[in-house]
Amino acid sequence: QVQLVESGGGSAQAGGSLRLSCTSSTEIYTGDSMAWFRQAPGKQREGVAAIVTGGESTYYADSVKGRFAISRDNAENTLYLQMDSLKPEDTAMYYCARSYLSCSEDNWSDTTEYRFWGQGTQVTVSS
């Protein structure tokens, strides 16, 4: 099975930055979708950002547009999430996810579209 391992989480002050990484145990193929989700206590898991390998499409939640940037390094099978201008409401467990399907604006934030998930990395932002 594909295994995903996240890293880069931790604590930051409001306005600060963190960069999350997610390394896949296997090659990321053209057409695969990779995404970041997050979940805070008592809340539903929500999509943060997604990218389609081999294309130019990226997707972001409205709450993070202009602050977060998703990217990938296919040579190292690694997905990144650069998080700038952090806010306390960004505090959550962040999860990496992978699908063999190409996502779109209509489905990229649907958890059921993703088959493989990492165990998560905690991000805590203080005011």
Coordinates of C-alpha atoms in Angstrom, one line a residue:
Q1 CA 0.0 0.0 0.0
V2 CA 1.0 3.6 -0.5
Q3 CA 2.2 5.2 2.8
L4 CA 2.3 8.9 3.4
V5 CA 4.4 10.6 6.1
E6 CA 3.9 14.2 7.1
S7 CA 6.4 16.5 8.8
G8 CA 7.1 20.1 9.5
G9 CA 4.3 20.8 12.0
G10 CA 4.8 22.7 15.2
S11 CA 4.1 25.9 17.0
A12 CA 4.1 29.4 15.5
Q13 CA 3.1 32.9 16.4
A14 CA 0.3 34.6 14.5
G15 CA 1.8 36.1 11.3
G16 CA 4.5 33.5 11.2
S17 CA 5.2 30.7 8.8
L18 CA 5.5 27.0 8.6
R19 CA 6.2 24.5 5.8
L20 CA 4.7 21.1 5.8
S21 CA 6.1 18.1 3.9
C22 CA 4.5 14.8 2.9
T23 CA 6.6 12.0 1.4
S24 CA 5.0 9.1 -0.4
S25 CA 6.4 5.6 -0.4
T26 CA 5.8 5.3 -4.1
E27 CA 6.1 7.4 -7.3
I28 CA 3.5 10.1 -7.8
Y29 CA 2.1 9.4 -11.3
T30 CA 0.7 11.9 -13.8
G31 CA -3.0 12.4 -13.1
D32 CA -2.7 11.7 -9.4
S33 CA -4.2 14.2 -7.0
M34 CA -2.4 15.2 -3.8
A35 CA -4.1 17.3 -1.1
W36 CA -3.8 18.7 2.4
F37 CA -6.7 18.5 4.8
R38 CA -7.0 19.7 8.4
Q39 CA -9.2 18.9 11.4
A40 CA -9.6 20.8 14.6
P41 CA -11.2 19.3 17.7
G42 CA -15.0 19.2 17.4
K43 CA -14.9 20.1 13.7
Q44 CA -15.2 18.3 10.4
R45 CA -12.1 17.5 8.3
E46 CA -11.8 20.2 5.7
G47 CA -9.8 20.6 2.5
V48 CA -7.0 23.1 2.5
A49 CA -5.4 22.7 -0.9
A50 CA -4.9 20.3 -3.7
I51 CA -2.7 19.8 -6.8
V52 CA -3.0 17.6 -9.9
T53 CA 0.3 16.0 -11.0
G54 CA 1.1 16.6 -14.6
G55 CA -1.2 19.5 -14.9
E56 CA -1.4 23.1 -13.8
S57 CA -4.4 23.0 -11.6
T58 CA -4.3 23.9 -8.0
Y59 CA -7.1 24.4 -5.6
Y60 CA -7.4 26.3 -2.3
A61 CA -10.0 26.8 0.4
D62 CA -11.1 30.5 0.5
S63 CA -9.8 30.8 4.0
V64 CA -6.2 30.2 2.9
K65 CA -6.0 31.8 -0.5
G66 CA -3.1 34.2 -0.7
R67 CA -1.5 32.8 2.4
F68 CA -0.8 29.1 1.7
A69 CA 0.9 27.6 -1.4
I70 CA 0.8 23.9 -2.4
S71 CA 3.7 22.4 -4.5
R72 CA 5.3 19.1 -5.3
D73 CA 8.7 17.6 -6.0
N74 CA 7.9 14.5 -8.1
A75 CA 11.6 13.4 -8.2
E76 CA 11.4 12.9 -4.4
N77 CA 7.8 11.9 -4.2
T78 CA 7.1 14.8 -1.9
L79 CA 4.2 17.3 -1.4
Y80 CA 4.6 20.6 0.3
L81 CA 2.4 23.2 1.9
Q82 CA 4.0 26.6 2.6
M83 CA 1.9 28.4 5.2
D84 CA 2.5 32.2 5.6
S85 CA 0.6 34.8 7.6
L86 CA -0.6 32.1 10.0
K87 CA -3.7 32.8 12.1
P88 CA -4.9 31.1 15.3
E89 CA -7.8 29.6 13.4
D90 CA -5.3 27.7 11.3
T91 CA -4.6 25.5 14.4
A92 CA -5.4 21.9 13.5
M93 CA -4.1 18.5 12.7
Y94 CA -3.0 18.6 9.1
Y95 CA -3.2 15.5 6.9
C96 CA -1.7 14.6 3.5
A97 CA -3.9 12.7 1.1
R98 CA -3.5 11.0 -2.3
S99 CA -5.8 9.8 -5.0
Y100 CA -5.3 8.1 -8.3
L101 CA -8.0 10.3 -9.8
S102 CA -7.6 13.8 -11.2
C103 CA -9.5 16.2 -9.0
S104 CA -11.5 19.2 -10.1
E105 CA -13.1 22.3 -8.6
D106 CA -16.2 20.2 -7.9
N107 CA -14.6 17.4 -5.9
W108 CA -11.0 18.2 -4.7
S109 CA -12.2 18.9 -1.1
D110 CA -14.3 15.7 -0.8
T111 CA -12.5 13.3 1.6
T112 CA -14.1 10.3 -0.2
E113 CA -12.1 11.1 -3.3
Y114 CA -8.8 10.2 -1.6
R115 CA -7.7 6.6 -0.9
F116 CA -4.5 7.1 1.0
W117 CA -3.9 9.3 4.1
G118 CA -1.0 10.1 6.3
Q119 CA -1.2 10.1 10.1
G120 CA -1.1 13.9 10.4
T121 CA 1.1 16.6 11.8
Q122 CA 0.0 19.1 14.4
V123 CA 0.0 22.9 13.7
T124 CA -0.6 25.3 16.6
V125 CA -0.8 29.0 16.1
S126 CA -0.9 31.4 19.1
S127 CA -2.0 35.0 19.1

